[in-house]
mmCIF file of C-alpha atoms in Angstrom:
data_model
loop_
_atom_site.group_PDB
_atom_site.id
_atom_site.type_symbol
_atom_site.label_atom_id
_atom_site.label_comp_id
_atom_site.label_asym_id
_atom_site.label_seq_id
_atom_site.Cartn_x
_atom_site.Cartn_y
_atom_site.Cartn_z
ATOM 1 C CA MET A 299 42.659 -57.518 -17.163
ATOM 2 C CA ILE A 300 43.967 -54.461 -19.165
ATOM 3 C CA ILE A 301 48.207 -55.141 -20.240
ATOM 4 C CA TYR A 302 50.146 -52.811 -20.357
ATOM 5 C CA PHE A 303 54.011 -51.997 -21.348
ATOM 6 C CA ASP A 304 55.197 -50.623 -18.814
ATOM 7 C CA TYR A 305 55.034 -53.832 -15.971
ATOM 8 C CA TRP A 306 58.042 -54.395 -14.490
ATOM 9 C CA GLU A 307 58.128 -57.751 -16.366
ATOM 10 C CA VAL A 308 57.665 -56.666 -20.347
ATOM 11 C CA ILE A 309 60.597 -53.943 -19.323
ATOM 12 C CA THR A 310 62.917 -56.667 -17.835
ATOM 13 C CA SER A 311 61.858 -59.112 -20.686
ATOM 14 C CA ILE A 312 63.203 -56.310 -23.677
ATOM 15 C CA ILE A 313 66.174 -55.037 -21.346
ATOM 16 C CA ILE A 314 67.611 -58.891 -21.928
ATOM 17 C CA ILE A 315 66.029 -59.426 -25.139
ATOM 18 C CA TYR A 316 68.800 -56.041 -26.117
ATOM 19 C CA LEU A 317 71.502 -57.418 -23.746
ATOM 20 C CA LEU A 318 71.529 -60.584 -25.513
ATOM 21 C CA CYS A 319 71.642 -58.887 -28.840
ATOM 22 C CA VAL A 320 74.324 -56.369 -28.024
ATOM 23 C CA ILE A 321 76.570 -59.332 -26.720
ATOM 24 C CA ALA A 322 75.881 -61.242 -29.686
ATOM 25 C CA PHE A 323 76.585 -58.257 -32.297
ATOM 26 C CA ARG A 324 79.499 -57.227 -30.329
ATOM 27 C CA PHE A 325 81.508 -60.617 -29.745
ATOM 28 C CA PHE A 326 79.925 -63.302 -32.545
ATOM 29 C CA PHE A 327 79.938 -60.437 -35.184
ATOM 30 C CA HIS A 328 82.284 -57.647 -33.694
ATOM 31 C CA LYS A 329 80.428 -54.970 -34.716
ATOM 32 C CA ASN A 330 81.876 -51.931 -33.146
ATOM 33 C CA TRP A 331 80.251 -48.804 -31.472
ATOM 34 C CA VAL A 332 79.496 -46.887 -34.087
ATOM 35 C CA PHE A 333 76.669 -50.117 -35.192
ATOM 36 C CA MET A 334 76.029 -50.473 -31.548
ATOM 37 C CA ILE A 335 74.597 -47.070 -30.827
ATOM 38 C CA TYR A 336 73.265 -47.372 -34.386
ATOM 39 C CA PHE A 337 70.987 -51.043 -33.285
ATOM 40 C CA THR A 338 70.589 -49.307 -29.830
ATOM 41 C CA ILE A 339 68.782 -46.861 -30.898
ATOM 42 C CA PHE A 340 67.417 -48.470 -33.965
ATOM 43 C CA TYR A 341 65.782 -51.181 -30.738
ATOM 44 C CA ILE A 342 63.580 -48.159 -28.874
ATOM 45 C CA TYR A 343 61.824 -47.014 -32.257
ATOM 46 C CA LEU A 344 61.200 -50.427 -32.355
ATOM 47 C CA ALA A 345 60.897 -51.312 -29.279
ATOM 48 C CA GLY A 346 57.856 -47.404 -29.525
ATOM 49 C CA VAL A 347 56.312 -49.229 -31.952
ATOM 50 C CA VAL A 348 55.884 -52.506 -30.429
ATOM 51 C CA ASN A 349 54.204 -50.904 -27.212
ATOM 52 C CA LEU A 350 51.828 -48.398 -29.562
ATOM 53 C CA THR A 351 50.923 -50.736 -31.855
ATOM 54 C CA GLN A 352 50.894 -53.712 -29.731
ATOM 55 C CA PHE A 353 49.674 -52.655 -25.867
ATOM 56 C CA PRO A 354 47.862 -51.787 -24.659
ATOM 57 C CA ILE A 355 45.871 -55.799 -24.361
ATOM 58 C CA TYR A 356 42.466 -54.935 -23.114
ATOM 59 C CA ALA A 357 40.732 -58.261 -22.115
ATOM 60 C CA THR A 358 37.962 -57.892 -19.625
ATOM 61 C CA GLU A 359 35.363 -60.611 -19.058
ATOM 62 C CA ALA A 360 33.074 -58.982 -20.202
ATOM 63 C CA MET A 361 34.004 -58.061 -23.603
ATOM 64 C CA VAL A 362 35.707 -62.019 -24.312
ATOM 65 C CA SER A 363 32.260 -63.152 -23.058
ATOM 66 C CA GLN A 364 30.453 -60.784 -25.276
ATOM 67 C CA GLY A 365 33.397 -61.466 -28.629
ATOM 68 C CA ASN A 366 32.855 -60.494 -31.581
ATOM 69 C CA SER A 367 34.134 -61.688 -34.974
ATOM 70 C CA ILE A 368 37.209 -62.972 -36.463
ATOM 71 C CA TRP A 369 35.853 -61.310 -39.532
ATOM 72 C CA GLU A 370 35.177 -57.652 -37.749
ATOM 73 C CA GLY A 371 39.659 -57.771 -37.188
ATOM 74 C CA ILE A 372 39.514 -57.396 -40.612
ATOM 75 C CA SER A 373 39.378 -55.153 -42.745
ATOM 76 C CA LEU A 374 40.611 -56.126 -46.607
ATOM 77 C CA VAL A 375 38.101 -53.644 -48.891
ATOM 78 C CA PRO A 376 41.658 -50.929 -48.907
ATOM 79 C CA PHE A 377 39.993 -47.197 -48.481
ATOM 80 C CA ALA A 378 36.620 -48.318 -47.293
ATOM 81 C CA THR A 379 37.133 -45.385 -44.793
ATOM 82 C CA VAL A 380 39.208 -42.613 -45.557
ATOM 83 C CA ASP A 381 40.758 -40.989 -41.827
ATOM 84 C CA VAL A 382 43.293 -38.893 -43.521
ATOM 85 C CA LYS A 383 44.931 -38.555 -40.273
ATOM 86 C CA THR A 384 45.566 -42.396 -38.947
ATOM 87 C CA TYR A 385 47.434 -42.290 -42.779
ATOM 88 C CA ILE A 386 49.072 -39.499 -41.446
ATOM 89 C CA LEU A 387 50.495 -41.575 -38.523
ATOM 90 C CA ASN A 388 51.221 -44.640 -40.265
ATOM 91 C CA ILE A 389 53.136 -42.942 -42.377
ATOM 92 C CA CYS A 390 55.059 -40.863 -39.390
ATOM 93 C CA MET A 391 55.260 -44.070 -37.553
ATOM 94 C CA THR A 392 57.135 -45.623 -40.586
ATOM 95 C CA ILE A 393 60.291 -43.114 -41.788
ATOM 96 C CA PRO A 394 62.280 -44.431 -39.121
ATOM 97 C CA PHE A 395 62.498 -47.654 -40.364
ATOM 98 C CA GLY A 396 63.146 -46.822 -43.735
ATOM 99 C CA PHE A 397 65.787 -44.121 -42.492
ATOM 100 C CA GLY A 398 67.403 -46.200 -39.842
ATOM 101 C CA LEU A 399 68.167 -49.842 -41.232
ATOM 102 C CA PRO A 400 70.165 -48.785 -43.421
ATOM 103 C CA PHE A 401 72.130 -47.441 -40.649
ATOM 104 C CA LEU A 402 72.609 -51.214 -39.482
ATOM 105 C CA MET A 403 72.608 -53.240 -42.794
ATOM 106 C CA LYS A 404 73.280 -52.732 -46.747
ATOM 107 C CA ALA A 405 69.647 -51.980 -48.156
ATOM 108 C CA SER A 406 69.332 -52.095 -52.211
ATOM 109 C CA GLY A 407 65.653 -50.907 -53.000
ATOM 110 C CA LYS A 408 64.907 -54.248 -52.892
ATOM 111 C CA LYS A 409 66.194 -55.352 -49.756
ATOM 112 C CA MET A 410 63.810 -52.374 -48.092
ATOM 113 C CA ILE A 411 61.134 -53.306 -50.163
ATOM 114 C CA VAL A 412 60.859 -56.863 -48.156
ATOM 115 C CA MET A 413 62.162 -55.842 -45.099
ATOM 116 C CA SER A 414 59.969 -52.973 -45.007
ATOM 117 C CA VAL A 415 56.057 -55.610 -45.907
ATOM 118 C CA LEU A 416 57.802 -58.508 -43.751
ATOM 119 C CA PHE A 417 57.996 -55.936 -40.800
ATOM 120 C CA ILE A 418 54.808 -54.049 -41.408
ATOM 121 C CA LEU A 419 53.033 -57.944 -42.125
ATOM 122 C CA LEU A 420 55.068 -58.855 -38.562
ATOM 123 C CA ILE A 421 53.112 -56.008 -36.710
ATOM 124 C CA GLU A 422 49.163 -56.022 -38.417
ATOM 125 C CA SER A 423 49.356 -59.807 -38.088
ATOM 126 C CA SER A 424 50.449 -59.785 -34.301
ATOM 127 C CA GLN A 425 48.017 -57.102 -33.594
ATOM 128 C CA PHE A 426 45.395 -60.054 -35.376
ATOM 129 C CA ILE A 427 47.192 -62.633 -33.114
ATOM 130 C CA ILE A 428 46.553 -60.723 -29.981
ATOM 131 C CA GLY A 429 43.495 -60.603 -30.898
ATOM 132 C CA VAL A 430 42.488 -63.841 -32.005
ATOM 133 C CA MET A 431 44.293 -65.717 -28.559
ATOM 134 C CA VAL A 432 42.292 -62.625 -26.042
ATOM 135 C CA GLY A 433 39.234 -63.901 -28.331
ATOM 136 C CA TYR A 434 38.075 -60.309 -28.431
ATOM 137 C CA MET A 435 39.479 -58.179 -31.671
ATOM 138 C CA TYR A 436 40.589 -55.079 -30.069
ATOM 139 C CA ARG A 437 42.625 -54.141 -33.309
ATOM 140 C CA ILE A 438 42.451 -54.178 -36.611
ATOM 141 C CA PHE A 439 44.310 -55.907 -38.973
ATOM 142 C CA ASP A 440 43.871 -53.069 -41.847
ATOM 143 C CA VAL A 441 45.591 -52.976 -45.657
ATOM 144 C CA ASP A 442 45.278 -49.092 -45.119
ATOM 145 C CA ASP A 443 47.249 -49.330 -42.664
ATOM 146 C CA ILE A 444 49.264 -51.173 -45.075
ATOM 147 C CA ILE A 445 49.808 -49.380 -47.530
ATOM 148 C CA PHE A 446 50.495 -46.507 -45.181
ATOM 149 C CA ASN A 447 53.128 -48.011 -43.651
ATOM 150 C CA PHE A 448 55.021 -49.023 -47.059
ATOM 151 C CA ILE A 449 54.918 -45.636 -48.358
ATOM 152 C CA GLY A 450 56.473 -44.740 -44.884
ATOM 153 C CA CYS A 451 58.802 -46.864 -44.885
ATOM 154 C CA MET A 452 59.914 -46.018 -48.090
ATOM 155 C CA ILE A 453 59.671 -42.281 -47.911
ATOM 156 C CA GLY A 454 61.943 -43.445 -44.912
ATOM 157 C CA TYR A 455 64.183 -44.521 -47.420
ATOM 158 C CA VAL A 456 64.815 -41.805 -49.341
ATOM 159 C CA LEU A 457 65.755 -40.704 -47.496
ATOM 160 C CA PHE A 458 68.294 -41.728 -46.051
ATOM 161 C CA ILE A 459 69.566 -41.697 -49.714
ATOM 162 C CA LEU A 460 69.430 -38.751 -49.513
ATOM 163 C CA PHE A 461 71.133 -37.966 -46.855
ATOM 164 C CA ARG A 462 73.661 -40.554 -48.055
ATOM 165 C CA LYS A 463 73.733 -38.084 -51.011
ATOM 166 C CA VAL A 464 74.596 -34.845 -48.694
ATOM 167 C CA LEU A 465 77.036 -36.687 -46.482
ATOM 168 C CA ARG A 466 79.098 -37.900 -50.442
ATOM 169 C CA TYR A 467 79.207 -33.822 -51.152
ATOM 170 C CA PHE A 468 80.586 -32.673 -48.126
ATOM 171 C CA TYR A 469 83.197 -35.019 -47.357
ATOM 172 C CA LYS A 470 83.809 -36.060 -50.656
ATOM 173 C CA GLY A 471 87.557 -37.370 -51.753
ATOM 174 C CA GLU A 472 88.093 -36.782 -47.482
ATOM 175 C CA PRO A 473 86.950 -39.471 -46.406
ATOM 176 C CA ASN A 474 89.114 -39.544 -43.115
ATOM 177 C CA GLN A 475 87.296 -35.505 -42.595
ATOM 178 C CA THR A 476 84.036 -38.067 -42.590
ATOM 179 C CA PRO A 477 82.854 -37.964 -39.014
ATOM 180 C CA VAL A 478 82.758 -41.242 -37.296
ATOM 181 C CA LEU A 479 79.138 -41.969 -37.033
ATOM 182 C CA PHE A 480 78.745 -41.406 -40.533
ATOM 183 C CA ARG A 481 81.896 -43.658 -42.333
ATOM 184 C CA HIS A 482 80.228 -47.027 -42.348
ATOM 185 C CA VAL A 483 76.730 -44.869 -44.116
ATOM 186 C CA LEU A 484 79.262 -43.732 -47.033
#
């Protein structure tokens, strides 16, 4: 059995979760349409990350019967194997998280560190938990992934801070001249 992200049931559940979030943000938290645009973009990004990091789930009967040790799904030694391409991809995957989250909430440096660590640990631990549930460790809980995902989040946050400074420079003293999409960022 191979589970892909593109099954109608999964897509339908993603849409239902999105609609419930939109209803909650709009009617209970009274968020405006600009926030909803940012939320939609961020939600699509998160769905892409889940697709990339969690799916497809390979669980053929031969793999499960052969099995592998839980310890084969954990790599706690930093830089045990150097894979520059994977490091770069891990950084690139999480830059949008660090850049996009401050559009949705006021994010200080400390809050971004906490949110980034929680996000990364959620991704990595869910890979491990799915492997345990399926009975085959097809993904690895890797400390290198955690390190480079965190670096990506922080690069994204620094890019957001620079973006906000550029906006402030161009629209200083003229808050009404700032485009509507960027007013709450300032």
